[in-house]
mmCIF file of C-alpha atoms in Angstrom:
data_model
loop_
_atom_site.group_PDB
_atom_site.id
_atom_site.type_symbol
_atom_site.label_atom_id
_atom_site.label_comp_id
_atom_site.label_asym_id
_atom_site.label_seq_id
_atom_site.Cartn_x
_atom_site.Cartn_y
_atom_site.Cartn_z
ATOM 1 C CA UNK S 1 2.971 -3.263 -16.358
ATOM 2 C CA UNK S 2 5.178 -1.059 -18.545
ATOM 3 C CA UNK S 3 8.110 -3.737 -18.744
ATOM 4 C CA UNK S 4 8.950 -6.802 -17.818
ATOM 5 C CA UNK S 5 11.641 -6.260 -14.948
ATOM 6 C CA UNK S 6 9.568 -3.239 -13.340
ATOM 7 C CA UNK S 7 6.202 -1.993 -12.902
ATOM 8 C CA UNK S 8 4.105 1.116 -11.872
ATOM 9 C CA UNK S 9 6.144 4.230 -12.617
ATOM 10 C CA UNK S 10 3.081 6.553 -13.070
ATOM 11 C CA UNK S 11 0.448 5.578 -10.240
ATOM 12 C CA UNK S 12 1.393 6.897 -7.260
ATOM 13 C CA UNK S 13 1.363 10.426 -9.103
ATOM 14 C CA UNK S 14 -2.032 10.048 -8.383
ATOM 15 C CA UNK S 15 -1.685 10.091 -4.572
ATOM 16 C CA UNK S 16 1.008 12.799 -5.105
ATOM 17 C CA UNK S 17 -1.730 14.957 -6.721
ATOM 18 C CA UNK S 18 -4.467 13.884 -3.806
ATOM 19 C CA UNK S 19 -2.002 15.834 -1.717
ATOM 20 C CA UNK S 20 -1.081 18.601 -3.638
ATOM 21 C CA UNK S 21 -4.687 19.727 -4.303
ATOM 22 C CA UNK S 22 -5.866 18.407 -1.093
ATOM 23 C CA UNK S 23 -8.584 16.373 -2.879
ATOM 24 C CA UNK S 24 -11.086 14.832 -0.495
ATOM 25 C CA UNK S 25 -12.374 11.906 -2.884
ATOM 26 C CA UNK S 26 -8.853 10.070 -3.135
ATOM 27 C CA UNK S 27 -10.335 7.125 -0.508
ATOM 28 C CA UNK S 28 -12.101 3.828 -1.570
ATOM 29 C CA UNK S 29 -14.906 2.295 -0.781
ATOM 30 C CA UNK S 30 -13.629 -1.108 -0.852
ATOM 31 C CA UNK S 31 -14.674 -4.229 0.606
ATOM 32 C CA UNK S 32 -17.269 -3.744 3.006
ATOM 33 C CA UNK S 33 -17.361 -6.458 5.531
ATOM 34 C CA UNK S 34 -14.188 -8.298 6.459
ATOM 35 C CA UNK S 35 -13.563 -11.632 4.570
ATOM 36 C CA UNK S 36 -13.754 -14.914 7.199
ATOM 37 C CA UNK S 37 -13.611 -18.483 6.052
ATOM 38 C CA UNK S 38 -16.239 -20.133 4.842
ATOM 39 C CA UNK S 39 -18.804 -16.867 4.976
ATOM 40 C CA UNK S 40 -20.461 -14.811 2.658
ATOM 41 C CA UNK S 41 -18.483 -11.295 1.989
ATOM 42 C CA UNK S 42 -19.543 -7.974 1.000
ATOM 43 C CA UNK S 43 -17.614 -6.606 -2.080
ATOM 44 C CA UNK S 44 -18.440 -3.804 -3.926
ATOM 45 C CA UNK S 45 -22.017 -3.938 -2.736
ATOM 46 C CA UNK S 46 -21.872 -7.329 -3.939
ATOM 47 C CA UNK S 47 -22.329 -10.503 -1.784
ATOM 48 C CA UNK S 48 -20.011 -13.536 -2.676
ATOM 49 C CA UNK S 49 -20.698 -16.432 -1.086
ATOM 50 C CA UNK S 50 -18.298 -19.595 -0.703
ATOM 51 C CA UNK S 51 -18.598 -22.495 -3.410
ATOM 52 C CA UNK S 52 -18.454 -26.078 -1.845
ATOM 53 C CA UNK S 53 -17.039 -27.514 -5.153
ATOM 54 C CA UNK S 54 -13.939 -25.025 -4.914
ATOM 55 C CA UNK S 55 -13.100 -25.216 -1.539
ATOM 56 C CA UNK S 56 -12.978 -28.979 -1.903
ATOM 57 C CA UNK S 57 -10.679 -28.256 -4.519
ATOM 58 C CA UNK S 58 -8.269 -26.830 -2.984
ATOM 59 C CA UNK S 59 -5.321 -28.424 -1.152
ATOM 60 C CA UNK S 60 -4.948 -30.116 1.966
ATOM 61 C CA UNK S 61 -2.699 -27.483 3.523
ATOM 62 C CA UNK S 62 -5.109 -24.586 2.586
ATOM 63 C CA UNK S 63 -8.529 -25.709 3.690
ATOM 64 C CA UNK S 64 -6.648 -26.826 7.297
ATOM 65 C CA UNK S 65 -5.768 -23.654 7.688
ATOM 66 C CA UNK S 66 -8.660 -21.638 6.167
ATOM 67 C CA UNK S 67 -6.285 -19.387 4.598
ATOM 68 C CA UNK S 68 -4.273 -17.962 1.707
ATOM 69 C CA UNK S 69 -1.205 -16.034 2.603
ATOM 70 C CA UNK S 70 -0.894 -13.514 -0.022
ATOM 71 C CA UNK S 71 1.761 -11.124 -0.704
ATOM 72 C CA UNK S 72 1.359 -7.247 -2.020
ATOM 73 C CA UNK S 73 3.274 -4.231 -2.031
ATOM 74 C CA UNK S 74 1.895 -0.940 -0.755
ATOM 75 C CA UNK S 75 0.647 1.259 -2.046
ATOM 76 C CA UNK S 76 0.398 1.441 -5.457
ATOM 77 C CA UNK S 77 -3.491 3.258 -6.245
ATOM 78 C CA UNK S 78 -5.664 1.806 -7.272
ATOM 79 C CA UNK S 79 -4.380 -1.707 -7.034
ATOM 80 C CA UNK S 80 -3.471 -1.439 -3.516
ATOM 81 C CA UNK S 81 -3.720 1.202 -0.501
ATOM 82 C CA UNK S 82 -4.257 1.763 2.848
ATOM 83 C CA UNK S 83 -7.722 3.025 4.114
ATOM 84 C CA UNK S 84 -5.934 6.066 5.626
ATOM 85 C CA UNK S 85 -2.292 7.264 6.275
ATOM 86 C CA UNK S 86 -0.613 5.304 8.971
ATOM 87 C CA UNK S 87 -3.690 2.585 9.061
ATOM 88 C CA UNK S 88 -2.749 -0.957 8.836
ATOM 89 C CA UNK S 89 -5.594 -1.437 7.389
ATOM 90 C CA UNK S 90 -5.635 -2.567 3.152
ATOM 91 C CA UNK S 91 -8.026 -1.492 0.513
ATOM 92 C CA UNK S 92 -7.722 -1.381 -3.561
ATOM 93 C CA UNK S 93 -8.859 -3.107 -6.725
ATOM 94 C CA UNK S 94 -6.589 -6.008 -5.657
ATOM 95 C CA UNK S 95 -7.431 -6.440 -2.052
ATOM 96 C CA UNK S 96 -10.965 -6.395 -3.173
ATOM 97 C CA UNK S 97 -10.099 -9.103 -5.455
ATOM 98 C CA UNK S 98 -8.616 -11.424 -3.035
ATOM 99 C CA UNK S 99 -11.424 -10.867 -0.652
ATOM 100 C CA UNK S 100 -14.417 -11.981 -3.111
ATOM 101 C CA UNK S 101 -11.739 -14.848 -4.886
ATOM 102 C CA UNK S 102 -11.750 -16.138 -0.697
ATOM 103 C CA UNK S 103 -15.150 -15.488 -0.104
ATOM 104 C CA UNK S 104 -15.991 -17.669 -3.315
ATOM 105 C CA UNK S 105 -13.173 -20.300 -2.157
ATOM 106 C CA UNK S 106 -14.477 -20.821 1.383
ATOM 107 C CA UNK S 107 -11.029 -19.362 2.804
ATOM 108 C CA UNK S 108 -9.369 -16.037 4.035
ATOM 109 C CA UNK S 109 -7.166 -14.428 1.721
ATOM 110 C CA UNK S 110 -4.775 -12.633 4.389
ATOM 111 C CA UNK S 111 -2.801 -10.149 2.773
ATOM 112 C CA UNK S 112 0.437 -9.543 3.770
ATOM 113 C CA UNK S 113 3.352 -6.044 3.270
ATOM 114 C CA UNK S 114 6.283 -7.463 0.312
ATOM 115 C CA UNK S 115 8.455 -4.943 -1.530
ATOM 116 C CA UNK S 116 7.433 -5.844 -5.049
ATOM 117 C CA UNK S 117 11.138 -6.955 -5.833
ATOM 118 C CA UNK S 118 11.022 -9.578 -2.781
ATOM 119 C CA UNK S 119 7.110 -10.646 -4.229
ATOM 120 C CA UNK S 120 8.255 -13.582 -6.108
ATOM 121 C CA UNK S 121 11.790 -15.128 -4.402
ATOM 122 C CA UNK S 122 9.337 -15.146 -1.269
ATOM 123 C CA UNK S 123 6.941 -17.144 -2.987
ATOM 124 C CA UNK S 124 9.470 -19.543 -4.164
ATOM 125 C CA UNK S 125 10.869 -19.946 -0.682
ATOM 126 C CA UNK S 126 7.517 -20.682 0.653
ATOM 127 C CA UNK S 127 7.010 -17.490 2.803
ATOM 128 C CA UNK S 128 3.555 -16.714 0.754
ATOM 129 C CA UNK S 129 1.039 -18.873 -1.258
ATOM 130 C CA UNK S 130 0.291 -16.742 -3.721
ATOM 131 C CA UNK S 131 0.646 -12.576 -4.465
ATOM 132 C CA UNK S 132 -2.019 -10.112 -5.849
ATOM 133 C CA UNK S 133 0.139 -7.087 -6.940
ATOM 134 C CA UNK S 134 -0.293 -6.164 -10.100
ATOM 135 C CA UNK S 135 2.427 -8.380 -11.380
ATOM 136 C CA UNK S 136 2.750 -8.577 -15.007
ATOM 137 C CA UNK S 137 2.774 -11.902 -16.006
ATOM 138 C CA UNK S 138 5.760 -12.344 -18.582
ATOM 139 C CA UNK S 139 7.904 -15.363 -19.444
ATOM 140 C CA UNK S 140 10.508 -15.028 -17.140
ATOM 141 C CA UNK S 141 8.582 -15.357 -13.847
ATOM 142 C CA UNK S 142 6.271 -17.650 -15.549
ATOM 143 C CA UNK S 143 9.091 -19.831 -15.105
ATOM 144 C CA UNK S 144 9.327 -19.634 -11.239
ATOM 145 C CA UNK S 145 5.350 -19.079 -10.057
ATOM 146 C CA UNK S 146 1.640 -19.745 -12.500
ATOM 147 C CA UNK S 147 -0.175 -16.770 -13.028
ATOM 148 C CA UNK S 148 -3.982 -16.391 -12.986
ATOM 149 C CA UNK S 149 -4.544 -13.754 -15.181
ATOM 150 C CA UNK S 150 -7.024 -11.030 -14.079
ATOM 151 C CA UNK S 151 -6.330 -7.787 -15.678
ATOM 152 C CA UNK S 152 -4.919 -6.652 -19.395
ATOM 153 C CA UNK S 153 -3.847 -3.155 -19.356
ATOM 154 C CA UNK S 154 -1.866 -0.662 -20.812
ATOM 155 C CA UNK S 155 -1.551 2.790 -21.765
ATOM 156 C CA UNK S 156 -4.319 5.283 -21.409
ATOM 157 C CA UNK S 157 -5.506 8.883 -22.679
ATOM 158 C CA UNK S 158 -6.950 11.124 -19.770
ATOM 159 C CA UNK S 159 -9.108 14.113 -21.003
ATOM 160 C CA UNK S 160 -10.853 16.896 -19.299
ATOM 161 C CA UNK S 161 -14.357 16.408 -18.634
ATOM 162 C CA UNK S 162 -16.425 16.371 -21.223
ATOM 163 C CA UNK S 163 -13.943 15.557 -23.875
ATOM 164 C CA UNK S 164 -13.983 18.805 -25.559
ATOM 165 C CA UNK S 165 -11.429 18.001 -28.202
ATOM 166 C CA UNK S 166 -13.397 14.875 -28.668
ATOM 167 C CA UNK S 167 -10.062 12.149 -28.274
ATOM 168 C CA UNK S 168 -10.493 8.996 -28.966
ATOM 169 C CA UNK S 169 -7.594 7.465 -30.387
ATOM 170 C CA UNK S 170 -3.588 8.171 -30.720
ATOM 171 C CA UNK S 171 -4.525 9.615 -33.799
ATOM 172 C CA UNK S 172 -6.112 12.265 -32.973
ATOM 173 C CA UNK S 173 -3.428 13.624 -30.843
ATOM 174 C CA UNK S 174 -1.674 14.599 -33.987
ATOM 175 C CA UNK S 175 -1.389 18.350 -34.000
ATOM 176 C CA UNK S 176 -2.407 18.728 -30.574
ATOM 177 C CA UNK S 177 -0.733 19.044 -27.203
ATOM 178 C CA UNK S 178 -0.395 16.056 -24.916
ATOM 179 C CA UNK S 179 0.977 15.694 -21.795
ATOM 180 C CA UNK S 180 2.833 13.265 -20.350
ATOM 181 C CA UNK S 181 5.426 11.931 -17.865
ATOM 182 C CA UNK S 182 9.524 12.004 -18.261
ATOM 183 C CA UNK S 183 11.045 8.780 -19.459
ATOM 184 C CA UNK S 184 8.102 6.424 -19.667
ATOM 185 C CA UNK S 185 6.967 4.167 -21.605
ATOM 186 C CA UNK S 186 3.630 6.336 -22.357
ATOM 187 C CA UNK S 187 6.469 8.906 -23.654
ATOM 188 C CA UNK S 188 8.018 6.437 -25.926
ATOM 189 C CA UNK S 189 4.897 5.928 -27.549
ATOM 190 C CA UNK S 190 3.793 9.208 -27.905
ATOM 191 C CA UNK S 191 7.271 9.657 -29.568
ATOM 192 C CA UNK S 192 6.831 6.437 -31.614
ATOM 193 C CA UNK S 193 3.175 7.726 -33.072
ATOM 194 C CA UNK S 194 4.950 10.780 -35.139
ATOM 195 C CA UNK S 195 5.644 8.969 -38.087
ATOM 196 C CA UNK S 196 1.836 7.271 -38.017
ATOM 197 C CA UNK S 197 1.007 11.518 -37.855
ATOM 198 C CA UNK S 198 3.323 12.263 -40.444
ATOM 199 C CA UNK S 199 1.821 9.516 -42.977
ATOM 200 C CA UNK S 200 -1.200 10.585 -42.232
ATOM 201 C CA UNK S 201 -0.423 14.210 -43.482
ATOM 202 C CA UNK S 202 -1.559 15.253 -40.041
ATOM 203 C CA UNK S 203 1.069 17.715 -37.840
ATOM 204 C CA UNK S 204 3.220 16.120 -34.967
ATOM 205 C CA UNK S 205 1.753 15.597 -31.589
ATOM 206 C CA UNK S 206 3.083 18.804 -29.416
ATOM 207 C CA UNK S 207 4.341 16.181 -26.457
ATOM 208 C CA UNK S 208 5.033 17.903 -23.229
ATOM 209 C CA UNK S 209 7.018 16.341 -20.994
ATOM 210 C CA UNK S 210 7.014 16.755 -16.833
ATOM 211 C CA UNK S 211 8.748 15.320 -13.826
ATOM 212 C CA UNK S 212 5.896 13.898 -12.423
ATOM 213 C CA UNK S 213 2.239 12.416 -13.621
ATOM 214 C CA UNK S 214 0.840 15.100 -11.285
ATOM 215 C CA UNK S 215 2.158 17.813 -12.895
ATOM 216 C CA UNK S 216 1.025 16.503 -16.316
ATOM 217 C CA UNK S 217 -2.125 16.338 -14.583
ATOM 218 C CA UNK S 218 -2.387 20.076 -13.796
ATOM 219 C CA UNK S 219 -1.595 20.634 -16.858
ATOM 220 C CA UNK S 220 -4.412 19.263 -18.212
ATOM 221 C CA UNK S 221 -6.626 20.525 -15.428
ATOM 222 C CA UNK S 222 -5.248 24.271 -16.679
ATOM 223 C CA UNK S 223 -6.049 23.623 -20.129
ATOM 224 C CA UNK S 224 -2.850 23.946 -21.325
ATOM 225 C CA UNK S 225 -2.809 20.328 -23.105
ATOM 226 C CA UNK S 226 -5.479 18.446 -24.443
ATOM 227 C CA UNK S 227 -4.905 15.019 -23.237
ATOM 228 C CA UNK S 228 -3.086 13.472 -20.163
ATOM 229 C CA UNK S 229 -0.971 10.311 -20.975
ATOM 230 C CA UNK S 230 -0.089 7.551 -19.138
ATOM 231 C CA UNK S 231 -1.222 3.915 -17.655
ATOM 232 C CA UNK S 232 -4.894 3.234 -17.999
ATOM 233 C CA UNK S 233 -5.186 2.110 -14.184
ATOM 234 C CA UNK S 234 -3.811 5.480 -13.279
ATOM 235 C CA UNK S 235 -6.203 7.106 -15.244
ATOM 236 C CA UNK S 236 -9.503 5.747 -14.452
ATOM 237 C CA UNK S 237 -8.338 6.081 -10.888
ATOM 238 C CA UNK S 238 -7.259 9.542 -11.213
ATOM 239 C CA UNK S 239 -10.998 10.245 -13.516
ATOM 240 C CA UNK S 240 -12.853 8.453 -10.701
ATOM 241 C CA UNK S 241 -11.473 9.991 -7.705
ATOM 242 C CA UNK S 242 -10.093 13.865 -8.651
ATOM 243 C CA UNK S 243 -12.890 16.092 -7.617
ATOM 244 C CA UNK S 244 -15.194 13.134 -7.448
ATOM 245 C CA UNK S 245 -14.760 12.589 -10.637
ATOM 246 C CA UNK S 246 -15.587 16.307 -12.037
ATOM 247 C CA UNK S 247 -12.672 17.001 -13.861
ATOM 248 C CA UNK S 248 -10.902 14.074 -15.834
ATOM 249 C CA UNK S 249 -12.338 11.548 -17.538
ATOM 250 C CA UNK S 250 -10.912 8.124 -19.784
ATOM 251 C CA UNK S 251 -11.162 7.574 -23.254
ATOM 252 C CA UNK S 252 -11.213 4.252 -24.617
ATOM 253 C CA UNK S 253 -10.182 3.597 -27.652
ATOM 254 C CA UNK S 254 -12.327 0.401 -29.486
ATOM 255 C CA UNK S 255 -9.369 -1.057 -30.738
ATOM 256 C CA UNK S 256 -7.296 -0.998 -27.409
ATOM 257 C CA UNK S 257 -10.243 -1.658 -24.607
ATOM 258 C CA UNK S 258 -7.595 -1.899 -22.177
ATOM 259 C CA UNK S 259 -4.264 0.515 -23.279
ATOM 260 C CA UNK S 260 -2.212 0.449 -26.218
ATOM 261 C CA UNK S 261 0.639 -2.110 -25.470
ATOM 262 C CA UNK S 262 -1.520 -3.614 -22.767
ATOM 263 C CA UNK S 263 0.036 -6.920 -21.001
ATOM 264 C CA UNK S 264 -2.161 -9.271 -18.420
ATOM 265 C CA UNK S 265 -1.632 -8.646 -14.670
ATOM 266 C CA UNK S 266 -1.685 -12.011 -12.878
ATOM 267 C CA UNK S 267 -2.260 -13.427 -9.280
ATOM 268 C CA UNK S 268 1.528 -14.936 -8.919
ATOM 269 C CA UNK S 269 1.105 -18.441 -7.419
ATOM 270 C CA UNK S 270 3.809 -21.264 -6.040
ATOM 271 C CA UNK S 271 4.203 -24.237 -8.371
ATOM 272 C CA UNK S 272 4.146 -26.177 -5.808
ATOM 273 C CA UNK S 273 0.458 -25.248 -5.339
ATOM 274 C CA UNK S 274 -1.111 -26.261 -8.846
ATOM 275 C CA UNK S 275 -4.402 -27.093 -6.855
ATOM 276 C CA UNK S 276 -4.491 -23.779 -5.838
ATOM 277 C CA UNK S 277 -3.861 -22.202 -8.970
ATOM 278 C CA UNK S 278 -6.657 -24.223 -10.576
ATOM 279 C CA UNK S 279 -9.235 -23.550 -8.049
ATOM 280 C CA UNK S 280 -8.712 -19.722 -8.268
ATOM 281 C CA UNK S 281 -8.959 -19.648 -12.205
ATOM 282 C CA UNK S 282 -12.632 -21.307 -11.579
ATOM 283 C CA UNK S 283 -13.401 -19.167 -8.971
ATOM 284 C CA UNK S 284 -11.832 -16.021 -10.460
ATOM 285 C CA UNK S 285 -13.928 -17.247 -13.388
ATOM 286 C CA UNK S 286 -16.870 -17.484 -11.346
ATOM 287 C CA UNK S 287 -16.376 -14.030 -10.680
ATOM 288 C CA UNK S 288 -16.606 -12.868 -14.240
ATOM 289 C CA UNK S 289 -19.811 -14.812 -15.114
ATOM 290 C CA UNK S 290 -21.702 -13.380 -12.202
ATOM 291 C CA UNK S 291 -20.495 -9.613 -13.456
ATOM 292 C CA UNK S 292 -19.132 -9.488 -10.081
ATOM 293 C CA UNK S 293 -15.966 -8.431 -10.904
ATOM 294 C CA UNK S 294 -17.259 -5.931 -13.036
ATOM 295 C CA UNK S 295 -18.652 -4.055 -10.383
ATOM 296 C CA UNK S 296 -15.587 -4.351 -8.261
ATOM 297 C CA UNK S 297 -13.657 -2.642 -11.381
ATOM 298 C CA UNK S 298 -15.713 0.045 -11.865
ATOM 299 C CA UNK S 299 -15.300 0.943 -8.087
ATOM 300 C CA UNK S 300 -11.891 2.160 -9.002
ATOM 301 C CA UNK S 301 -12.575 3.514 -12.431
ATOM 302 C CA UNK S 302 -11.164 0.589 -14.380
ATOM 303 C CA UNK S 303 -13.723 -1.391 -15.675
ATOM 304 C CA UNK S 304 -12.146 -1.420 -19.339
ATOM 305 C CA UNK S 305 -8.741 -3.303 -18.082
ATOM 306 C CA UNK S 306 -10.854 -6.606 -16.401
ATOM 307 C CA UNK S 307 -10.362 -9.640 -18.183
ATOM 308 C CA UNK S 308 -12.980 -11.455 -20.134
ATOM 309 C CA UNK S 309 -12.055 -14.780 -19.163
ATOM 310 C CA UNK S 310 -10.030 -16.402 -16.426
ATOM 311 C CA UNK S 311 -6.778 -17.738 -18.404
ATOM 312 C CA UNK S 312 -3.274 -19.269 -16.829
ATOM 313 C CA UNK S 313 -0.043 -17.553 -17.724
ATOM 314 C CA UNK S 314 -0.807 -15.627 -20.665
ATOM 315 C CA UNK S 315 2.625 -13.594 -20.635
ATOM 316 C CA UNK S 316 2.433 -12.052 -24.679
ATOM 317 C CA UNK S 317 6.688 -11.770 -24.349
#
């Protein structure tokens, strides 16, 4: 999400801060009965059941087999995780995703282990159908795999809760402290937004820079900054889950719903499959008319970043 040859610096900070405070709300309460083809599933409280229309759709291969093979790489909160350390077991905004997109297709979506850098050569050489990863869909591996675009998101401002320096914007950071993490992209913007200050006749944002998101994050928890930056997902995830959700909380900006600089997340899928790709765009669609995947966002404190309609490869580079 913050370029187009890498993703996800910030996120697991949030994991890294579970364990350093020894938070107990840092599980999910993902998808609730196990997905099976052709059977209603439980996500998110919701119940999806299979579409005849779609699962007609789709091609030969897939409905013989009742299954998707789908790639992801673990763990990378809140997209992806396991239920509990050393568990097999899967769980996530993305898993949850693929469970009520095979639910609504008639088929299992069987998620399989990839290191993110083996996601899309792996696709290509037919080892998986199709990956759920947060993969940002840009122009260069639009050219090897479709994307189904299901998430826009960006860069996000965490606050303590309450908002007591009443944030909403980039804007007013200027003259205040914000935290953030070394060398990312959230920095460069921070560092990028002086000059907007400094037109404004408004004092420099006071950036402080750290290691690690976590320790931006207890910064913020001290009260020594006013503001937390980094990647929206890692924020609402981070709001949702630290303390139950007593301490942080998102702000969203009107004019950036889901991050400043925010690029689409797709569901990678093999060219070779363009039934496939069609029939999850209608079903992912589906999803989004239904407002269940609006409940399966807000689960993980993201609701802002879920798209608004179903579109195929909408890389913006």
């Amino acid at each position: 999400m913050n370029s187009s040859a890498a993703r996800r610096p910030a996120l697991p900070a949030a994991l890294a801060l579970c364990a350093t405070l020894g938070l107990t709300a840092c599980g999910s309460t993902g998808s609730e009965t196990p997905a099976g083809a052709g059977t209603a599933v439980t996500v998110a409280g919701v119940s999806i059941s299979p579409d005849a229309a779609l699962h007609a759709a789709l091609p030969d291969a897939v409905k013989k087999s009742g299954k998707v093979r789908v790639a992801t790489d673990i763990p990378y909160p809140p997209f992806e995780m396991y239920v509990a350390e050393g568990k097999s077991e899967m769980t996530g905004l993305d898993y949850d995703l693929g469970q009520a997109l095979g639910a609504k297709l008639g088929v299992r979506f069987e998620f399989l282990a990839q290191k993110f850098d083996g996601i899309v050569p792996a696709i290509q050489a037919g080892k998986y159908d199709a990956a759920i990863s947060a993969i940002t869909d840009n122009e260069e591996r639009g050219k090897v795999v479709d994307f189904v675009d299901y998430s826009v998101s960006g860069t996000g401002i965490m606050v303590a809760k309450g908002n007591p320096d009443k944030i909403v914007t980039l804007d007013d950071l200027c003259g205040k402290k914000a935290a953030v993490q070394t060398a990312t992209n959230q920095q460069k913007l921070l560092d990028k937004h002086q000059d907007a200050c400094k037109n404004a006749g408004r004092a420099p944002i006071e950036v402080q820079a750290f290691p690690k998101d976590s320790d931006a994050q207890l910064a913020l928890r001290s009260g020594k900054v006013s503001a937390d930056v980094l990647t929206k997902p890692a924020a609402g995830w981070t709001a949702k889950t630290a303390d139950n959700g007593a301490t942080f909380e998102v702000v969203d900006d009107p004019a950036a719903q889901g991050g400043y600089n925010a690029s689409p997340n797709g569901i990678a899928i093999s060219k070779s499959l363009p039934q496939l790709t069609d029939a999850v765009q209608k079903a992912l669609q589906s999803l989004i008319d239904d407002g269940s995947l609006a409940k399966i966002y807000d689960t993980y404190g993201v609701a802002s970043i879920a798209v608004k309609s179903a579109t195929k490869n909408g890389a913006v580079d």
